[in-house]
């Protein structure tokens, strides 16, 4: 697609429920990233995909968080047994390539999913 | 460890003023630097991307400069408008972990009518 698409844009869930957040990156972008931004805080790196593999999952806060990417395209971030501290805006981004280099086209972010755990 | 700092944290100016936002980073080994805009509760919109070999980039009323050796970048906004009110973030793409952008904490800009 023309941009990075995230769904849902807003999600309110009860504590203890599981949620799935979806990211559809720009077509042809091999690298995909998830970040989290809590209220008034900076961006926190969660996970990076290159193709379907995740070389760096170091930012996932706990084992309640998992992510997958299929077909080198759509990614799903799953949060199990949600807690109130999971409330944040979850941002997905994609780039042409995650390996950097002399010429790079930068990140393109989606509009985010605002998750509220009540 | 790469650290990115943005000064000031907040800025309020009257409409029409020219203004400069500052970004500094501790390690000059970067591939590029990217400036983003974020409106409240929204995602990030890319404004300008400067490759490490470049000195500046321009888009409309925006001009971003990069001095890699001194670890500094500035975002210049000409003739500011109330619609420019947002948080501006800079991020560097370091060579030692090229996939992970390192973000500053942002400058919150308010342009008063």
PDB file of N, CA and C in Angstrom, chain A residues 33 35 37 42-43 45 48 55-56 58 89 91 95 97-112 114, chain B residues 31-32 34 36 38 40-46 49 51-54 87 89 93 95 97-105:
ATOM      1  N   UNK A  33       9.153  -2.756  12.153  1.00  0.00           N
ATOM      2  CA  UNK A  33       9.505  -2.456  13.545  1.00  0.00           C
ATOM      3  C   UNK A  33       8.241  -2.158  14.338  1.00  0.00           C
ATOM      4  N   UNK A  35       7.228  -0.182  17.939  1.00  0.00           N
ATOM      5  CA  UNK A  35       7.620   0.688  19.035  1.00  0.00           C
ATOM      6  C   UNK A  35       6.395   0.924  19.920  1.00  0.00           C
ATOM      7  N   UNK A  37       4.789   3.804  22.805  1.00  0.00           N
ATOM      8  CA  UNK A  37       4.918   5.130  23.402  1.00  0.00           C
ATOM      9  C   UNK A  37       3.875   5.270  24.493  1.00  0.00           C
ATOM     10  N   UNK A  42       8.933   8.761  25.817  1.00  0.00           N
ATOM     11  CA  UNK A  42       9.556   8.624  24.510  1.00  0.00           C
ATOM     12  C   UNK A  42       9.191   7.308  23.857  1.00  0.00           C
ATOM     13  N   UNK A  43       9.767   7.075  22.697  1.00  0.00           N
ATOM     14  CA  UNK A  43       9.489   5.849  21.961  1.00  0.00           C
ATOM     15  C   UNK A  43      10.360   4.714  22.470  1.00  0.00           C
ATOM     16  N   UNK A  45      11.584   0.891  21.787  1.00  0.00           N
ATOM     17  CA  UNK A  45      11.718  -0.153  20.771  1.00  0.00           C
ATOM     18  C   UNK A  45      11.230  -1.479  21.329  1.00  0.00           C
ATOM     19  N   UNK A  48      12.110  -6.005  15.977  1.00  0.00           N
ATOM     20  CA  UNK A  48      12.484  -5.730  14.594  1.00  0.00           C
ATOM     21  C   UNK A  48      12.376  -7.018  13.791  1.00  0.00           C
ATOM     22  N   UNK A  55      15.355 -10.759  14.204  1.00  0.00           N
ATOM     23  CA  UNK A  55      16.703 -10.823  14.776  1.00  0.00           C
ATOM     24  C   UNK A  55      16.816 -10.184  16.148  1.00  0.00           C
ATOM     25  N   UNK A  56      15.898  -9.265  16.455  1.00  0.00           N
ATOM     26  CA  UNK A  56      16.001  -8.565  17.735  1.00  0.00           C
ATOM     27  C   UNK A  56      14.627  -8.460  18.364  1.00  0.00           C
ATOM     28  N   UNK A  58      14.629  -7.955  21.713  1.00  0.00           N
ATOM     29  CA  UNK A  58      15.095  -7.553  23.036  1.00  0.00           C
ATOM     30  C   UNK A  58      14.208  -6.533  23.724  1.00  0.00           C
ATOM     31  N   UNK A  89       0.360   3.903  23.133  1.00  0.00           N
ATOM     32  CA  UNK A  89       0.187   3.899  21.681  1.00  0.00           C
ATOM     33  C   UNK A  89       1.246   2.974  21.105  1.00  0.00           C
ATOM     34  N   UNK A  91       3.157   1.730  17.899  1.00  0.00           N
ATOM     35  CA  UNK A  91       3.484   2.249  16.578  1.00  0.00           C
ATOM     36  C   UNK A  91       4.260   1.202  15.782  1.00  0.00           C
ATOM     37  N   UNK A  95      10.730  -0.064   6.714  1.00  0.00           N
ATOM     38  CA  UNK A  95      11.753   0.567   5.892  1.00  0.00           C
ATOM     39  C   UNK A  95      12.161  -0.417   4.805  1.00  0.00           C
ATOM     40  N   UNK A  97      14.941  -1.531   3.962  1.00  0.00           N
ATOM     41  CA  UNK A  97      15.927  -2.517   4.372  1.00  0.00           C
ATOM     42  C   UNK A  97      16.354  -2.190   5.781  1.00  0.00           C
ATOM     43  N   UNK A  98      16.539  -3.203   6.617  1.00  0.00           N
ATOM     44  CA  UNK A  98      16.939  -2.949   7.996  1.00  0.00           C
ATOM     45  C   UNK A  98      18.425  -2.941   8.206  1.00  0.00           C
ATOM     46  N   UNK A  99      19.180  -3.155   7.130  1.00  0.00           N
ATOM     47  CA  UNK A  99      20.615  -3.333   7.336  1.00  0.00           C
ATOM     48  C   UNK A  99      21.406  -2.057   7.150  1.00  0.00           C
ATOM     49  N   UNK A 100      20.734  -0.971   6.887  1.00  0.00           N
ATOM     50  CA  UNK A 100      21.417   0.311   6.751  1.00  0.00           C
ATOM     51  C   UNK A 100      22.238   0.366   5.479  1.00  0.00           C
ATOM     52  N   UNK A 101      23.121   1.323   5.399  1.00  0.00           N
ATOM     53  CA  UNK A 101      23.943   1.452   4.214  1.00  0.00           C
ATOM     54  C   UNK A 101      24.092   2.899   3.814  1.00  0.00           C
ATOM     55  N   UNK A 102      24.793   3.096   2.733  1.00  0.00           N
ATOM     56  CA  UNK A 102      25.120   4.449   2.310  1.00  0.00           C
ATOM     57  C   UNK A 102      23.881   5.253   1.938  1.00  0.00           C
ATOM     58  N   UNK A 103      22.947   4.590   1.293  1.00  0.00           N
ATOM     59  CA  UNK A 103      21.717   5.277   0.911  1.00  0.00           C
ATOM     60  C   UNK A 103      20.569   4.531   1.568  1.00  0.00           C
ATOM     61  N   UNK A 104      19.733   5.264   2.232  1.00  0.00           N
ATOM     62  CA  UNK A 104      18.634   4.649   2.959  1.00  0.00           C
ATOM     63  C   UNK A 104      17.425   5.571   2.881  1.00  0.00           C
ATOM     64  N   UNK A 105      16.279   4.984   2.836  1.00  0.00           N
ATOM     65  CA  UNK A 105      15.076   5.785   2.636  1.00  0.00           C
ATOM     66  C   UNK A 105      14.330   6.060   3.927  1.00  0.00           C
ATOM     67  N   UNK A 106      14.903   5.660   5.044  1.00  0.00           N
ATOM     68  CA  UNK A 106      14.314   6.019   6.312  1.00  0.00           C
ATOM     69  C   UNK A 106      13.110   5.176   6.672  1.00  0.00           C
ATOM     70  N   UNK A 107      12.601   5.458   7.835  1.00  0.00           N
ATOM     71  CA  UNK A 107      11.418   4.790   8.370  1.00  0.00           C
ATOM     72  C   UNK A 107      10.152   5.501   7.897  1.00  0.00           C
ATOM     73  N   UNK A 108       9.088   4.707   7.710  1.00  0.00           N
ATOM     74  CA  UNK A 108       7.748   5.258   7.576  1.00  0.00           C
ATOM     75  C   UNK A 108       6.888   4.644   8.666  1.00  0.00           C
ATOM     76  N   UNK A 109       6.267   5.489   9.457  1.00  0.00           N
ATOM     77  CA  UNK A 109       5.444   5.022  10.563  1.00  0.00           C
ATOM     78  C   UNK A 109       3.972   4.978  10.169  1.00  0.00           C
ATOM     79  N   UNK A 110       3.256   4.084  10.814  1.00  0.00           N
ATOM     80  CA  UNK A 110       1.810   4.086  10.749  1.00  0.00           C
ATOM     81  C   UNK A 110       1.244   5.077  11.751  1.00  0.00           C
ATOM     82  N   UNK A 111      -0.065   5.179  11.787  1.00  0.00           N
ATOM     83  CA  UNK A 111      -0.715   6.151  12.673  1.00  0.00           C
ATOM     84  C   UNK A 111      -0.919   5.612  14.075  1.00  0.00           C
ATOM     85  N   UNK A 112      -0.583   4.348  14.291  1.00  0.00           N
ATOM     86  CA  UNK A 112      -0.594   3.813  15.642  1.00  0.00           C
ATOM     87  C   UNK A 112      -1.910   3.195  16.070  1.00  0.00           C
ATOM     88  N   UNK A 114      -3.963   3.007  19.635  1.00  0.00           N
ATOM     89  CA  UNK A 114      -4.038   3.450  21.038  1.00  0.00           C
ATOM     90  C   UNK A 114      -4.737   2.360  21.830  1.00  0.00           C
TER      91      UNK A 114
ATOM     92  N   UNK B  31      24.193   6.335   9.920  1.00  0.00           N
ATOM     93  CA  UNK B  31      23.855   6.279   8.497  1.00  0.00           C
ATOM     94  C   UNK B  31      23.070   7.515   8.077  1.00  0.00           C
ATOM     95  N   UNK B  32      22.153   7.929   8.947  1.00  0.00           N
ATOM     96  CA  UNK B  32      21.339   9.094   8.606  1.00  0.00           C
ATOM     97  C   UNK B  32      20.663   9.638   9.853  1.00  0.00           C
ATOM     98  N   UNK B  34      16.836  11.515  10.911  1.00  0.00           N
ATOM     99  CA  UNK B  34      15.488  11.752  10.406  1.00  0.00           C
ATOM    100  C   UNK B  34      14.733  12.631  11.392  1.00  0.00           C
ATOM    101  N   UNK B  36      10.968  13.925  12.547  1.00  0.00           N
ATOM    102  CA  UNK B  36       9.565  13.524  12.493  1.00  0.00           C
ATOM    103  C   UNK B  36       8.721  14.580  13.199  1.00  0.00           C
ATOM    104  N   UNK B  38       4.991  14.716  15.349  1.00  0.00           N
ATOM    105  CA  UNK B  38       3.952  13.910  15.966  1.00  0.00           C
ATOM    106  C   UNK B  38       2.877  14.813  16.543  1.00  0.00           C
ATOM    107  N   UNK B  40      -0.678  15.173  18.781  1.00  0.00           N
ATOM    108  CA  UNK B  40      -1.118  14.470  19.994  1.00  0.00           C
ATOM    109  C   UNK B  40      -1.910  13.203  19.697  1.00  0.00           C
ATOM    110  N   UNK B  41      -1.493  12.097  20.284  1.00  0.00           N
ATOM    111  CA  UNK B  41      -2.200  10.838  20.139  1.00  0.00           C
ATOM    112  C   UNK B  41      -2.085  10.197  18.774  1.00  0.00           C
ATOM    113  N   UNK B  42      -1.178  10.711  17.948  1.00  0.00           N
ATOM    114  CA  UNK B  42      -1.054  10.196  16.576  1.00  0.00           C
ATOM    115  C   UNK B  42       0.306   9.548  16.351  1.00  0.00           C
ATOM    116  N   UNK B  43       0.469   9.000  15.156  1.00  0.00           N
ATOM    117  CA  UNK B  43       1.746   8.415  14.787  1.00  0.00           C
ATOM    118  C   UNK B  43       2.746   9.480  14.376  1.00  0.00           C
ATOM    119  N   UNK B  44       3.869   9.027  13.847  1.00  0.00           N
ATOM    120  CA  UNK B  44       4.927   9.938  13.438  1.00  0.00           C
ATOM    121  C   UNK B  44       4.882  10.164  11.936  1.00  0.00           C
ATOM    122  N   UNK B  45       5.045  11.414  11.551  1.00  0.00           N
ATOM    123  CA  UNK B  45       5.125  11.773  10.137  1.00  0.00           C
ATOM    124  C   UNK B  45       6.553  12.198   9.833  1.00  0.00           C
ATOM    125  N   UNK B  46       7.165  11.546   8.853  1.00  0.00           N
ATOM    126  CA  UNK B  46       8.530  11.906   8.491  1.00  0.00           C
ATOM    127  C   UNK B  46       8.542  13.258   7.788  1.00  0.00           C
ATOM    128  N   UNK B  49      14.797  13.581   5.854  1.00  0.00           N
ATOM    129  CA  UNK B  49      15.805  12.552   6.076  1.00  0.00           C
ATOM    130  C   UNK B  49      17.111  13.063   5.510  1.00  0.00           C
ATOM    131  N   UNK B  51      20.984  11.986   4.807  1.00  0.00           N
ATOM    132  CA  UNK B  51      21.995  10.930   4.799  1.00  0.00           C
ATOM    133  C   UNK B  51      23.278  11.474   5.439  1.00  0.00           C
ATOM    134  N   UNK B  52      24.122  10.572   5.898  1.00  0.00           N
ATOM    135  CA  UNK B  52      25.342  10.992   6.601  1.00  0.00           C
ATOM    136  C   UNK B  52      26.279  11.788   5.702  1.00  0.00           C
ATOM    137  N   UNK B  53      26.166  11.591   4.397  1.00  0.00           N
ATOM    138  CA  UNK B  53      27.035  12.299   3.462  1.00  0.00           C
ATOM    139  C   UNK B  53      26.495  13.684   3.089  1.00  0.00           C
ATOM    140  N   UNK B  54      25.283  13.988   3.554  1.00  0.00           N
ATOM    141  CA  UNK B  54      24.657  15.258   3.202  1.00  0.00           C
ATOM    142  C   UNK B  54      24.802  16.271   4.323  1.00  0.00           C
ATOM    143  N   UNK B  87       4.739  17.965  18.333  1.00  0.00           N
ATOM    144  CA  UNK B  87       6.027  17.563  18.900  1.00  0.00           C
ATOM    145  C   UNK B  87       6.939  17.135  17.767  1.00  0.00           C
ATOM    146  N   UNK B  89      10.432  15.309  16.679  1.00  0.00           N
ATOM    147  CA  UNK B  89      11.383  14.309  17.138  1.00  0.00           C
ATOM    148  C   UNK B  89      12.498  14.140  16.120  1.00  0.00           C
ATOM    149  N   UNK B  93      20.090   6.845  12.888  1.00  0.00           N
ATOM    150  CA  UNK B  93      20.204   5.438  12.566  1.00  0.00           C
ATOM    151  C   UNK B  93      21.679   5.076  12.715  1.00  0.00           C
ATOM    152  N   UNK B  95      25.324   3.133  13.010  1.00  0.00           N
ATOM    153  CA  UNK B  95      25.953   2.095  12.197  1.00  0.00           C
ATOM    154  C   UNK B  95      26.098   0.789  12.961  1.00  0.00           C
ATOM    155  N   UNK B  97      23.959  -0.604  15.080  1.00  0.00           N
ATOM    156  CA  UNK B  97      22.701  -1.362  15.155  1.00  0.00           C
ATOM    157  C   UNK B  97      21.734  -0.698  14.194  1.00  0.00           C
ATOM    158  N   UNK B  98      22.015  -0.868  12.923  1.00  0.00           N
ATOM    159  CA  UNK B  98      21.442   0.007  11.908  1.00  0.00           C
ATOM    160  C   UNK B  98      19.930  -0.056  11.816  1.00  0.00           C
ATOM    161  N   UNK B  99      19.326  -1.126  12.305  1.00  0.00           N
ATOM    162  CA  UNK B  99      17.885  -1.210  12.150  1.00  0.00           C
ATOM    163  C   UNK B  99      17.136  -0.394  13.193  1.00  0.00           C
ATOM    164  N   UNK B 100      17.784  -0.052  14.276  1.00  0.00           N
ATOM    165  CA  UNK B 100      17.085   0.554  15.403  1.00  0.00           C
ATOM    166  C   UNK B 100      17.333   2.046  15.441  1.00  0.00           C
ATOM    167  N   UNK B 101      16.305   2.827  15.210  1.00  0.00           N
ATOM    168  CA  UNK B 101      16.438   4.269  15.344  1.00  0.00           C
ATOM    169  C   UNK B 101      16.569   4.629  16.821  1.00  0.00           C
ATOM    170  N   UNK B 102      17.410   5.579  17.101  1.00  0.00           N
ATOM    171  CA  UNK B 102      17.548   6.123  18.447  1.00  0.00           C
ATOM    172  C   UNK B 102      16.908   7.507  18.435  1.00  0.00           C
ATOM    173  N   UNK B 103      15.886   7.671  19.253  1.00  0.00           N
ATOM    174  CA  UNK B 103      15.095   8.900  19.255  1.00  0.00           C
ATOM    175  C   UNK B 103      15.500   9.845  20.369  1.00  0.00           C
ATOM    176  N   UNK B 104      15.378  11.139  20.087  1.00  0.00           N
ATOM    177  CA  UNK B 104      15.397  12.132  21.139  1.00  0.00           C
ATOM    178  C   UNK B 104      14.035  12.175  21.808  1.00  0.00           C
ATOM    179  N   UNK B 105      13.956  12.943  22.885  1.00  0.00           N
ATOM    180  CA  UNK B 105      12.703  13.012  23.639  1.00  0.00           C
ATOM    181  C   UNK B 105      11.726  14.034  23.077  1.00  0.00           C
TER     182      UNK B 105
END
